[in-house]
JSON list of C-alpha atoms in Angstrom, two decimals:
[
{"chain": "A", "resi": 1, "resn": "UNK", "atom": "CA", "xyz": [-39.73, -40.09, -6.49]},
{"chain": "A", "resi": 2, "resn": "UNK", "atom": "CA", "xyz": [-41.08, -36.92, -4.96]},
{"chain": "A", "resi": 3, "resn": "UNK", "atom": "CA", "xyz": [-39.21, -37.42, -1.80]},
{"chain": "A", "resi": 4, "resn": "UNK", "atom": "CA", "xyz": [-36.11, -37.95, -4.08]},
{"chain": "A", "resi": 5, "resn": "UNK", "atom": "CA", "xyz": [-36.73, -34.84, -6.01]},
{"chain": "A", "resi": 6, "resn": "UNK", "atom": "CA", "xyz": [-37.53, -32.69, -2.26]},
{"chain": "A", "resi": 7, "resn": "UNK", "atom": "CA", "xyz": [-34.72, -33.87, -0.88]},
{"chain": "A", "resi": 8, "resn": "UNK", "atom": "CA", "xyz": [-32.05, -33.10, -3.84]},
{"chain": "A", "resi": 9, "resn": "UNK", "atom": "CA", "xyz": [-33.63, -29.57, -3.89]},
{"chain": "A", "resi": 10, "resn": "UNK", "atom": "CA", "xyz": [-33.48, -29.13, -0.43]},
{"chain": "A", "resi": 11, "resn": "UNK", "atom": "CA", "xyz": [-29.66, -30.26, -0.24]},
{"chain": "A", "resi": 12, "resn": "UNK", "atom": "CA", "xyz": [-28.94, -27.63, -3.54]},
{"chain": "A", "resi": 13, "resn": "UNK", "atom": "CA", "xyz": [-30.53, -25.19, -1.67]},
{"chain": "A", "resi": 14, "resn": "UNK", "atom": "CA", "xyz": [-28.48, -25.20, 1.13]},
{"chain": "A", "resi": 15, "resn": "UNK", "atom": "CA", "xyz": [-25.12, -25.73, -0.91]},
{"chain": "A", "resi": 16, "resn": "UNK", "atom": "CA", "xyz": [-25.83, -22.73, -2.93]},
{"chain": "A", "resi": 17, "resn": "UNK", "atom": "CA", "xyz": [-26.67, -20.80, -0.19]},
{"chain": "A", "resi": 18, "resn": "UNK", "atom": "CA", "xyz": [-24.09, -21.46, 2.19]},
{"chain": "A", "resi": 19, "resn": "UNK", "atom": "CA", "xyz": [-21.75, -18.54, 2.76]},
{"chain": "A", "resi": 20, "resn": "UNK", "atom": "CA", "xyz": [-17.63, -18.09, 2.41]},
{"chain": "A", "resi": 21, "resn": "UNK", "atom": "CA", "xyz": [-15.80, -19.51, 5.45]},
{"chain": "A", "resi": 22, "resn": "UNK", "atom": "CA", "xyz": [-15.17, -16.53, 7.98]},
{"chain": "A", "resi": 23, "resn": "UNK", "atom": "CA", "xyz": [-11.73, -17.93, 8.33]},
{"chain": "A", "resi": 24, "resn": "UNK", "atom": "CA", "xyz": [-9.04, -19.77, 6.53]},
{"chain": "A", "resi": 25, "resn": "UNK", "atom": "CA", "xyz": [-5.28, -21.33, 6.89]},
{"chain": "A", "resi": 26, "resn": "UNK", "atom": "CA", "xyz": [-3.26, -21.69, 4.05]},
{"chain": "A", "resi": 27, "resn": "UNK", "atom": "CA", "xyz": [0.26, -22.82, 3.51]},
{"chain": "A", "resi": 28, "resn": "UNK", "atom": "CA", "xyz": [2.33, -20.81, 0.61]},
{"chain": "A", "resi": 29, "resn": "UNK", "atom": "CA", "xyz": [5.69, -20.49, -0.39]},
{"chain": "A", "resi": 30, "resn": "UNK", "atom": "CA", "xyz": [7.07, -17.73, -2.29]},
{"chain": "A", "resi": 31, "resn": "UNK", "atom": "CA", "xyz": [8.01, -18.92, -6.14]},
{"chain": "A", "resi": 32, "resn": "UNK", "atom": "CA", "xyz": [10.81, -16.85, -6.80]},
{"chain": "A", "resi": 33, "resn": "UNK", "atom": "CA", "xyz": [12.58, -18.22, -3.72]},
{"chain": "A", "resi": 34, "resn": "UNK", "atom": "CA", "xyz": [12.97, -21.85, -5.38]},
{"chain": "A", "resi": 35, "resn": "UNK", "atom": "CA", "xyz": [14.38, -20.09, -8.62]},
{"chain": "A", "resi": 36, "resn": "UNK", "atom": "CA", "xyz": [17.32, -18.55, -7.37]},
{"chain": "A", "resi": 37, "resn": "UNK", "atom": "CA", "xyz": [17.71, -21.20, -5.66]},
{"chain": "A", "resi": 38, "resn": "UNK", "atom": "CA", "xyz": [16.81, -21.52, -2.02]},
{"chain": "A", "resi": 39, "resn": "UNK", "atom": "CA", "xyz": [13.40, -22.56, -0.89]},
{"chain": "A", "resi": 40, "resn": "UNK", "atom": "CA", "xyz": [10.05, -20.43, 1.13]},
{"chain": "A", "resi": 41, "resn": "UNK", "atom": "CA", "xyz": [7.58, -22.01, 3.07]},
{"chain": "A", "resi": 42, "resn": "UNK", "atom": "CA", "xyz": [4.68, -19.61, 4.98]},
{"chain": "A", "resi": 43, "resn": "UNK", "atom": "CA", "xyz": [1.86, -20.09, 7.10]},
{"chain": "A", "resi": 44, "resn": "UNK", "atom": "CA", "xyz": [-1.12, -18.11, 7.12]},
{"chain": "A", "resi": 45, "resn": "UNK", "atom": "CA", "xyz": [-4.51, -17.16, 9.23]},
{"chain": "A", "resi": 46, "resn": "UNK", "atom": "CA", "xyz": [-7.02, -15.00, 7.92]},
{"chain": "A", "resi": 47, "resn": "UNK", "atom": "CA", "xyz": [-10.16, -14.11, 10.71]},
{"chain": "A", "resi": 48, "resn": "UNK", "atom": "CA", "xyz": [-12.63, -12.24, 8.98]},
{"chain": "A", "resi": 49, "resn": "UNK", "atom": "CA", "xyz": [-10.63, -10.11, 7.04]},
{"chain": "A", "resi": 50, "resn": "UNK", "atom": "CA", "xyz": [-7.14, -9.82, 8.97]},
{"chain": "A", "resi": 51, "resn": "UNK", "atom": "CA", "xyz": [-4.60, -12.05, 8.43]},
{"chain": "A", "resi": 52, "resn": "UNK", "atom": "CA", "xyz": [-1.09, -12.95, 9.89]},
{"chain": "A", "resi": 53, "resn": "UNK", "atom": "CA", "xyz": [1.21, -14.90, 8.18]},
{"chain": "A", "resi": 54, "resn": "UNK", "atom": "CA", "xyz": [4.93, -16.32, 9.39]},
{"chain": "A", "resi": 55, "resn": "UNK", "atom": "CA", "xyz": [7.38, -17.72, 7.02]},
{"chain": "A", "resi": 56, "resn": "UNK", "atom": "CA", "xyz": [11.05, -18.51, 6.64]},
{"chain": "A", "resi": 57, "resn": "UNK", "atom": "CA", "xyz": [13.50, -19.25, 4.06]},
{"chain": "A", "resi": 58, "resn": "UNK", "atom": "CA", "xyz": [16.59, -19.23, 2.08]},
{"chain": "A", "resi": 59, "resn": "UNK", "atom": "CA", "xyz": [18.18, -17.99, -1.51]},
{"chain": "A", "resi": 60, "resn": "UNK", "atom": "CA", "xyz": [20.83, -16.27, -3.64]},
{"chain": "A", "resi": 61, "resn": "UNK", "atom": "CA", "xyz": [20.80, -12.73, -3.60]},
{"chain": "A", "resi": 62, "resn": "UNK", "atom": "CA", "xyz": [20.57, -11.84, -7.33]},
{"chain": "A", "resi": 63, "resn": "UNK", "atom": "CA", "xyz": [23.19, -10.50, -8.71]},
{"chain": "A", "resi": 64, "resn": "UNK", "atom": "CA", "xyz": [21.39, -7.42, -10.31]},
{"chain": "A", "resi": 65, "resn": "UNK", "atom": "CA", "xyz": [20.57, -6.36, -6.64]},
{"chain": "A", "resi": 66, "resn": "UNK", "atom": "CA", "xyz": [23.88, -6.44, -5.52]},
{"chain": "A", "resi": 67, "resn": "UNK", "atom": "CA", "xyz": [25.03, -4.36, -8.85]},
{"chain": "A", "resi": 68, "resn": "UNK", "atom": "CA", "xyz": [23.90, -1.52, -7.78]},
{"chain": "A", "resi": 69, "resn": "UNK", "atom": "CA", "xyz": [26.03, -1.18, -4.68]},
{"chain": "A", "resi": 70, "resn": "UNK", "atom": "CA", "xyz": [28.67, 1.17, -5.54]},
{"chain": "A", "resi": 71, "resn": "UNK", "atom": "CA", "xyz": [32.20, -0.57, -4.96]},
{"chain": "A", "resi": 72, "resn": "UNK", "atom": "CA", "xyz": [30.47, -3.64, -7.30]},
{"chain": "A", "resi": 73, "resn": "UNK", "atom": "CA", "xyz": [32.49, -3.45, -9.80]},
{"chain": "A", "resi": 74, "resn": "UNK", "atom": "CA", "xyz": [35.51, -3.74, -7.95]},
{"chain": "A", "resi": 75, "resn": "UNK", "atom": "CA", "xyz": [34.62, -6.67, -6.39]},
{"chain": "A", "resi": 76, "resn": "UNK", "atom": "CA", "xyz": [31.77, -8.78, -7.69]},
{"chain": "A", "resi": 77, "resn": "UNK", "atom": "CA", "xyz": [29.75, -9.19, -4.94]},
{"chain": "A", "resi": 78, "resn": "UNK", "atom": "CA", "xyz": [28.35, -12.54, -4.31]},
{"chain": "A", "resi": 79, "resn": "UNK", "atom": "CA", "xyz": [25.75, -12.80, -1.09]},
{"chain": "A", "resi": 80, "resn": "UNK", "atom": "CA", "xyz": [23.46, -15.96, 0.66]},
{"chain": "A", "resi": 81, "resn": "UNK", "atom": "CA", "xyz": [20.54, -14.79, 2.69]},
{"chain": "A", "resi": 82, "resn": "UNK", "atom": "CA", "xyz": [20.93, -18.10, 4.74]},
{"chain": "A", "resi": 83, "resn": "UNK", "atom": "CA", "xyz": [17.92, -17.41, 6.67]},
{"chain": "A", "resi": 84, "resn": "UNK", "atom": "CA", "xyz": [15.00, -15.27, 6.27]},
{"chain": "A", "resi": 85, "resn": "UNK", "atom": "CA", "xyz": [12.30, -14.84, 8.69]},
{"chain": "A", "resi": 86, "resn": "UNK", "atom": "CA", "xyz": [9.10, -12.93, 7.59]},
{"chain": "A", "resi": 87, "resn": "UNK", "atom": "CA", "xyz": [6.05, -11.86, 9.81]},
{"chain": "A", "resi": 88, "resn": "UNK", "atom": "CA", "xyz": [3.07, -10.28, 7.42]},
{"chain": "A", "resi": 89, "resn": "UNK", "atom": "CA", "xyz": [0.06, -8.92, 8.98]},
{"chain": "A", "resi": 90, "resn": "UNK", "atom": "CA", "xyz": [-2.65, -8.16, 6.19]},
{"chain": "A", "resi": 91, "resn": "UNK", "atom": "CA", "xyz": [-6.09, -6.47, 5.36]},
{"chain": "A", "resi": 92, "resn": "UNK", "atom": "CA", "xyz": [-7.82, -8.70, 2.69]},
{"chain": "A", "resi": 93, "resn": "UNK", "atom": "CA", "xyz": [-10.39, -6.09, 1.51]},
{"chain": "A", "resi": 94, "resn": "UNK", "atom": "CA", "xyz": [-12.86, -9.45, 0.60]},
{"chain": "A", "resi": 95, "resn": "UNK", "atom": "CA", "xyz": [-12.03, -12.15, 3.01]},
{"chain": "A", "resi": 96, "resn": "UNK", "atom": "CA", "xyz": [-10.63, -15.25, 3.32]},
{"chain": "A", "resi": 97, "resn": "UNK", "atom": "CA", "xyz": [-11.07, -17.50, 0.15]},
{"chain": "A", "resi": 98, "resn": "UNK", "atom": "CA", "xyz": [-11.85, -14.97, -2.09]},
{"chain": "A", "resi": 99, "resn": "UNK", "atom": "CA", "xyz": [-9.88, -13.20, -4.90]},
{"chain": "A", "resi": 100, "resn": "UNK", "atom": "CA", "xyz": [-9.32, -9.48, -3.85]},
{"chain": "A", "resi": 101, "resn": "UNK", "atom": "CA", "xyz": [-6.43, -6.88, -2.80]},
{"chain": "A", "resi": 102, "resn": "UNK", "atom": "CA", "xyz": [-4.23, -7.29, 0.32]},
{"chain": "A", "resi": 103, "resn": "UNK", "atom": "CA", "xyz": [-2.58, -4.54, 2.59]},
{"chain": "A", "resi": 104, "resn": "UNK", "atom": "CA", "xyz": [-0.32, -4.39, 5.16]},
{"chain": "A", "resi": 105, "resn": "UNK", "atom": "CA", "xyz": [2.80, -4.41, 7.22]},
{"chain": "A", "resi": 106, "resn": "UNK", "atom": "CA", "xyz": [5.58, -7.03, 6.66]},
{"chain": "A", "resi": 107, "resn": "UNK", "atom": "CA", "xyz": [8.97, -7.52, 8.88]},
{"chain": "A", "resi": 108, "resn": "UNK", "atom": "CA", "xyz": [11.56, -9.43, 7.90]},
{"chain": "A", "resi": 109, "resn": "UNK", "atom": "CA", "xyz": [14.51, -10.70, 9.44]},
{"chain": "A", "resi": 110, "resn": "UNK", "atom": "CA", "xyz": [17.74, -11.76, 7.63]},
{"chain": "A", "resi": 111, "resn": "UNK", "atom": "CA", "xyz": [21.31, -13.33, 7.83]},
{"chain": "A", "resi": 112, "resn": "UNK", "atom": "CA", "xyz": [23.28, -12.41, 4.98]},
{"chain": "A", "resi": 113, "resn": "UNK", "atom": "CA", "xyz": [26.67, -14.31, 3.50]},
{"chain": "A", "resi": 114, "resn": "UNK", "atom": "CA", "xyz": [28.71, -11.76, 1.91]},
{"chain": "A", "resi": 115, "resn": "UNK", "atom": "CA", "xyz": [31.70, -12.92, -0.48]},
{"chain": "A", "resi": 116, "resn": "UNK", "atom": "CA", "xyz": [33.33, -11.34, -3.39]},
{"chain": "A", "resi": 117, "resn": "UNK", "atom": "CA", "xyz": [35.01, -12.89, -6.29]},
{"chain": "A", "resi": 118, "resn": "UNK", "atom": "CA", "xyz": [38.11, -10.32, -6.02]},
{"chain": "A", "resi": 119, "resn": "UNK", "atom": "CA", "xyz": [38.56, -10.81, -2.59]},
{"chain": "A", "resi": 120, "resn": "UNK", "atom": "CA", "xyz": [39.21, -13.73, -0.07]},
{"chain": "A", "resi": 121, "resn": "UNK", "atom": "CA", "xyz": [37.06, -14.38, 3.05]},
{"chain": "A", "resi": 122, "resn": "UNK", "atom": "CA", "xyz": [33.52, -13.57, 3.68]},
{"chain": "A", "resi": 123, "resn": "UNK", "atom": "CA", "xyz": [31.71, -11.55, 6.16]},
{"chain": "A", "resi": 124, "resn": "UNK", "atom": "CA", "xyz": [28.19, -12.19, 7.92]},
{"chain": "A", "resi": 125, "resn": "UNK", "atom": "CA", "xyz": [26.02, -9.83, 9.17]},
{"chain": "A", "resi": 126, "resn": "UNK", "atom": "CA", "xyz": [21.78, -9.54, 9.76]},
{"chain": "A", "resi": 127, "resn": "UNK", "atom": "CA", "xyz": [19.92, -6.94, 8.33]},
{"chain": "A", "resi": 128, "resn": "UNK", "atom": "CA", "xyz": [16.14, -6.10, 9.82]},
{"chain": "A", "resi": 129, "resn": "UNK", "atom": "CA", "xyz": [13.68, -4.32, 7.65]},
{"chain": "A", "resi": 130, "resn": "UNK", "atom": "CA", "xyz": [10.56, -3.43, 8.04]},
{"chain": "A", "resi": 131, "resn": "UNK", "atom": "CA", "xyz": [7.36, -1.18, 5.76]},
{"chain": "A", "resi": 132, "resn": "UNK", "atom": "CA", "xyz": [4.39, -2.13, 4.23]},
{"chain": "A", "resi": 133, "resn": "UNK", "atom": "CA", "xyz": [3.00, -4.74, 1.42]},
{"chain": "A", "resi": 134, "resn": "UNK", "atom": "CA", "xyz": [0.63, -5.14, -0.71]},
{"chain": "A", "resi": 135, "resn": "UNK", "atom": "CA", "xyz": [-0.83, -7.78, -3.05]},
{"chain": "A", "resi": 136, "resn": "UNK", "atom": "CA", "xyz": [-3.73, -9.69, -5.02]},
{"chain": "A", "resi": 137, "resn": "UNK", "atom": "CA", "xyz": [-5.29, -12.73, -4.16]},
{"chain": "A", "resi": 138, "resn": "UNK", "atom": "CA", "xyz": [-6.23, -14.95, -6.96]},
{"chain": "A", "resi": 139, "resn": "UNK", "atom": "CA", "xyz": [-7.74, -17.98, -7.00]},
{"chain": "A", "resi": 140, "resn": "UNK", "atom": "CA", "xyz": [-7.79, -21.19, -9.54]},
{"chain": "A", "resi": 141, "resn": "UNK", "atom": "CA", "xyz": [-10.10, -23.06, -8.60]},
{"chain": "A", "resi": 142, "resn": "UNK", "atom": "CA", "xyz": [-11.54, -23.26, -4.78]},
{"chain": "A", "resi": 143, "resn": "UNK", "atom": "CA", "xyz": [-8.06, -23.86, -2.89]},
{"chain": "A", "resi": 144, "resn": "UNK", "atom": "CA", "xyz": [-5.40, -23.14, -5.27]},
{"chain": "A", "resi": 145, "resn": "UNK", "atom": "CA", "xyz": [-3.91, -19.07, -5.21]},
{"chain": "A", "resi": 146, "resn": "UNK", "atom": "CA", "xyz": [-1.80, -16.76, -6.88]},
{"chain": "A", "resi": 147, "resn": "UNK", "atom": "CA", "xyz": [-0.51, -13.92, -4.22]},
{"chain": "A", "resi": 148, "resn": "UNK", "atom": "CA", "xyz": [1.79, -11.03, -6.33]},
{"chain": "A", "resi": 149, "resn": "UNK", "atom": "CA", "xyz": [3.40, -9.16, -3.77]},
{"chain": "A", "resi": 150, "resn": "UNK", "atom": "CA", "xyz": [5.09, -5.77, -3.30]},
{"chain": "A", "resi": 151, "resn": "UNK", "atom": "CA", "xyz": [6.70, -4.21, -0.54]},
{"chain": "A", "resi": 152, "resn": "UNK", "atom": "CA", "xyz": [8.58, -0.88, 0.42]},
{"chain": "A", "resi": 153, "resn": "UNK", "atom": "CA", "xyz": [10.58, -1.55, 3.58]},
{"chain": "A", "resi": 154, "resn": "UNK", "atom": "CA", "xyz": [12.57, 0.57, 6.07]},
{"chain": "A", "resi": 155, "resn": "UNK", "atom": "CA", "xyz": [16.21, -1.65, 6.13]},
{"chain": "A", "resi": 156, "resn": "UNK", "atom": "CA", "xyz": [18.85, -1.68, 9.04]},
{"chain": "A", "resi": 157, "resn": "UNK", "atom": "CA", "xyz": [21.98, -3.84, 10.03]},
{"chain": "A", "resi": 158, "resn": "UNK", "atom": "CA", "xyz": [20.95, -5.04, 13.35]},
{"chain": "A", "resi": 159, "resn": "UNK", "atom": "CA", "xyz": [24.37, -7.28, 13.92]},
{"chain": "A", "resi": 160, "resn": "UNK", "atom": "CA", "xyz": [27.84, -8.17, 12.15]},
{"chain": "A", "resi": 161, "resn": "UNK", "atom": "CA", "xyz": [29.62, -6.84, 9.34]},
{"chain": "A", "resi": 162, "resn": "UNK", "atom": "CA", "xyz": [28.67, -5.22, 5.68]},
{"chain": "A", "resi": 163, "resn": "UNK", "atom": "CA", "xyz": [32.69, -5.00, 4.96]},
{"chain": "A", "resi": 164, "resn": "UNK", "atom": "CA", "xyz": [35.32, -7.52, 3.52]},
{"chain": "A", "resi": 165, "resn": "UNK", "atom": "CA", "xyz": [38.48, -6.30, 3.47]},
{"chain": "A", "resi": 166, "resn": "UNK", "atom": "CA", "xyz": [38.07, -3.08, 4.19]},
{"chain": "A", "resi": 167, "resn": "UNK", "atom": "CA", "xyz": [35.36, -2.88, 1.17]},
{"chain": "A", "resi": 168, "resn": "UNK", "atom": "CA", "xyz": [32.18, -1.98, 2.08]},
{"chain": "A", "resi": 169, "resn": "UNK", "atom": "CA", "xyz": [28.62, -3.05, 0.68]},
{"chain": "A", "resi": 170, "resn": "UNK", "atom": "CA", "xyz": [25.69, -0.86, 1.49]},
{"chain": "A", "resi": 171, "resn": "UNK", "atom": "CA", "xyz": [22.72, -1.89, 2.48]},
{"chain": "A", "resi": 172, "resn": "UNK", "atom": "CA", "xyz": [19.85, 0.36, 0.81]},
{"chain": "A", "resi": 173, "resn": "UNK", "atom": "CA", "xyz": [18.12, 2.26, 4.08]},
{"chain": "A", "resi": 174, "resn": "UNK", "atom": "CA", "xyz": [14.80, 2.32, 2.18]},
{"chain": "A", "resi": 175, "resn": "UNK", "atom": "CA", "xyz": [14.09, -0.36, -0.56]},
{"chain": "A", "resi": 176, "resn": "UNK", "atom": "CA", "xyz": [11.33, -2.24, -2.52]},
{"chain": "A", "resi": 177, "resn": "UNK", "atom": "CA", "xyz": [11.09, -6.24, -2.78]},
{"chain": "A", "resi": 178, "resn": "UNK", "atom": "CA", "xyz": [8.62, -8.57, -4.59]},
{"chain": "A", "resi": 179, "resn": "UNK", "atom": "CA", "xyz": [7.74, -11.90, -4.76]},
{"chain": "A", "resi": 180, "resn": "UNK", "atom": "CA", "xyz": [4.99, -14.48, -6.06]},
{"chain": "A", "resi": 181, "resn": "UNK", "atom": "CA", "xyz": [3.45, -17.04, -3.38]},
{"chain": "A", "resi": 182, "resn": "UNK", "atom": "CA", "xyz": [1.61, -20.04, -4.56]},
{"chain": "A", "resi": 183, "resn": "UNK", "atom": "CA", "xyz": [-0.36, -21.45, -1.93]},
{"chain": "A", "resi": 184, "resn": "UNK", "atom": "CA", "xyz": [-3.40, -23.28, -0.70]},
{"chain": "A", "resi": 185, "resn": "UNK", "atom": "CA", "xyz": [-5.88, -22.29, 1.28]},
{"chain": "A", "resi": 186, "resn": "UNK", "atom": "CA", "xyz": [-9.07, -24.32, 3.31]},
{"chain": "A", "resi": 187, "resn": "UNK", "atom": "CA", "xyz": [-11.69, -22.87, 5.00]},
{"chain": "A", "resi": 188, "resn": "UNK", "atom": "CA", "xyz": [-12.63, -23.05, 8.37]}
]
């Protein structure tokens, strides 16, 4: 019995007093992605308190972005981001499997699907863009997070097309983006 009773303090001892993992890998996919609809799927490393992350994906542009271009309501823009590419390079201000802030620099790389319902044909082209992000981790439970992200990025077209027709559609040269990732993360 006193063996017994050693032992199982010894072995809570040294639960409780183990530290946080210095390192992590999680897989997340951005939420908002699958609503509108097209699908996100990312892959992250946190070492200490850096982080990269690399993910790609797909979705509708929503149509309230594309209402603000000016020749809109001539045309009805309708656009596909068929592919998105996104390398994210982070700060997490308290580590790896811990709630906290996030802060860093994101590129992304795109191929858009331009059509319009007042005009025939479509046009391609791939705009780059690149700025910084910023977000909170928050976890439910020990593996299970919640990452609400922002980002202000620098935007370019690298390749193709932004007219149909003759019409153009601008693409913003400085612009914000959000998103919510839902992912889970293990300790290493």
């Amino acid at each position: 019995m006193k063996r017994t009773l050693i032992l199982s303090l010894t072995l809570a001892a040294a639960a409780f007093g183990q530290d946080t993992p210095k390192a992590s890998i999680a897989v997340e996919g951005d939420a908002l992605a699958y609503g509108l609809p097209g699908y996100s799927g990312v892959v992250n490393l946190t070492v200490r308190k850096f982080q990269v992350a690399f993910g790609q994906g797909r979705y509708e542009v929503p149509g309230f972005l594309l209402k603000g271009d000016d020749n809109y309501d001539a045309v009805h823009w309708k656009a596909t981001s068929t592919s998105v590419q996104v390398l994210r390079t982070t700060y997490r201000f308290n580590g790896p499997m811990k709630n906290g802030p996030a802060l860093g620099a994101i590129f992304m790389n795109q191929n858009w699907r331009l059509r319009a319902e007042k005009l025939s044909g479509e046009t391609k082209f791939r705009p780059l863009s690149f700025g910084i992000t910023g977000g909170y981790y928050h976890h439910i439970g020990k593996h299970f997070y919640l990452y609400p992200t922002a980002a202000f990025t620098r935007n370019w077209v690298q390749s193709g097309s932004t007219s149909l027709q003759g019409t153009k559609y601008d693409v913003a040269k400085w612009g914000p983006n959000a998103s919510l990732h839902i992912g889970w993360e293990w300790g290493l």
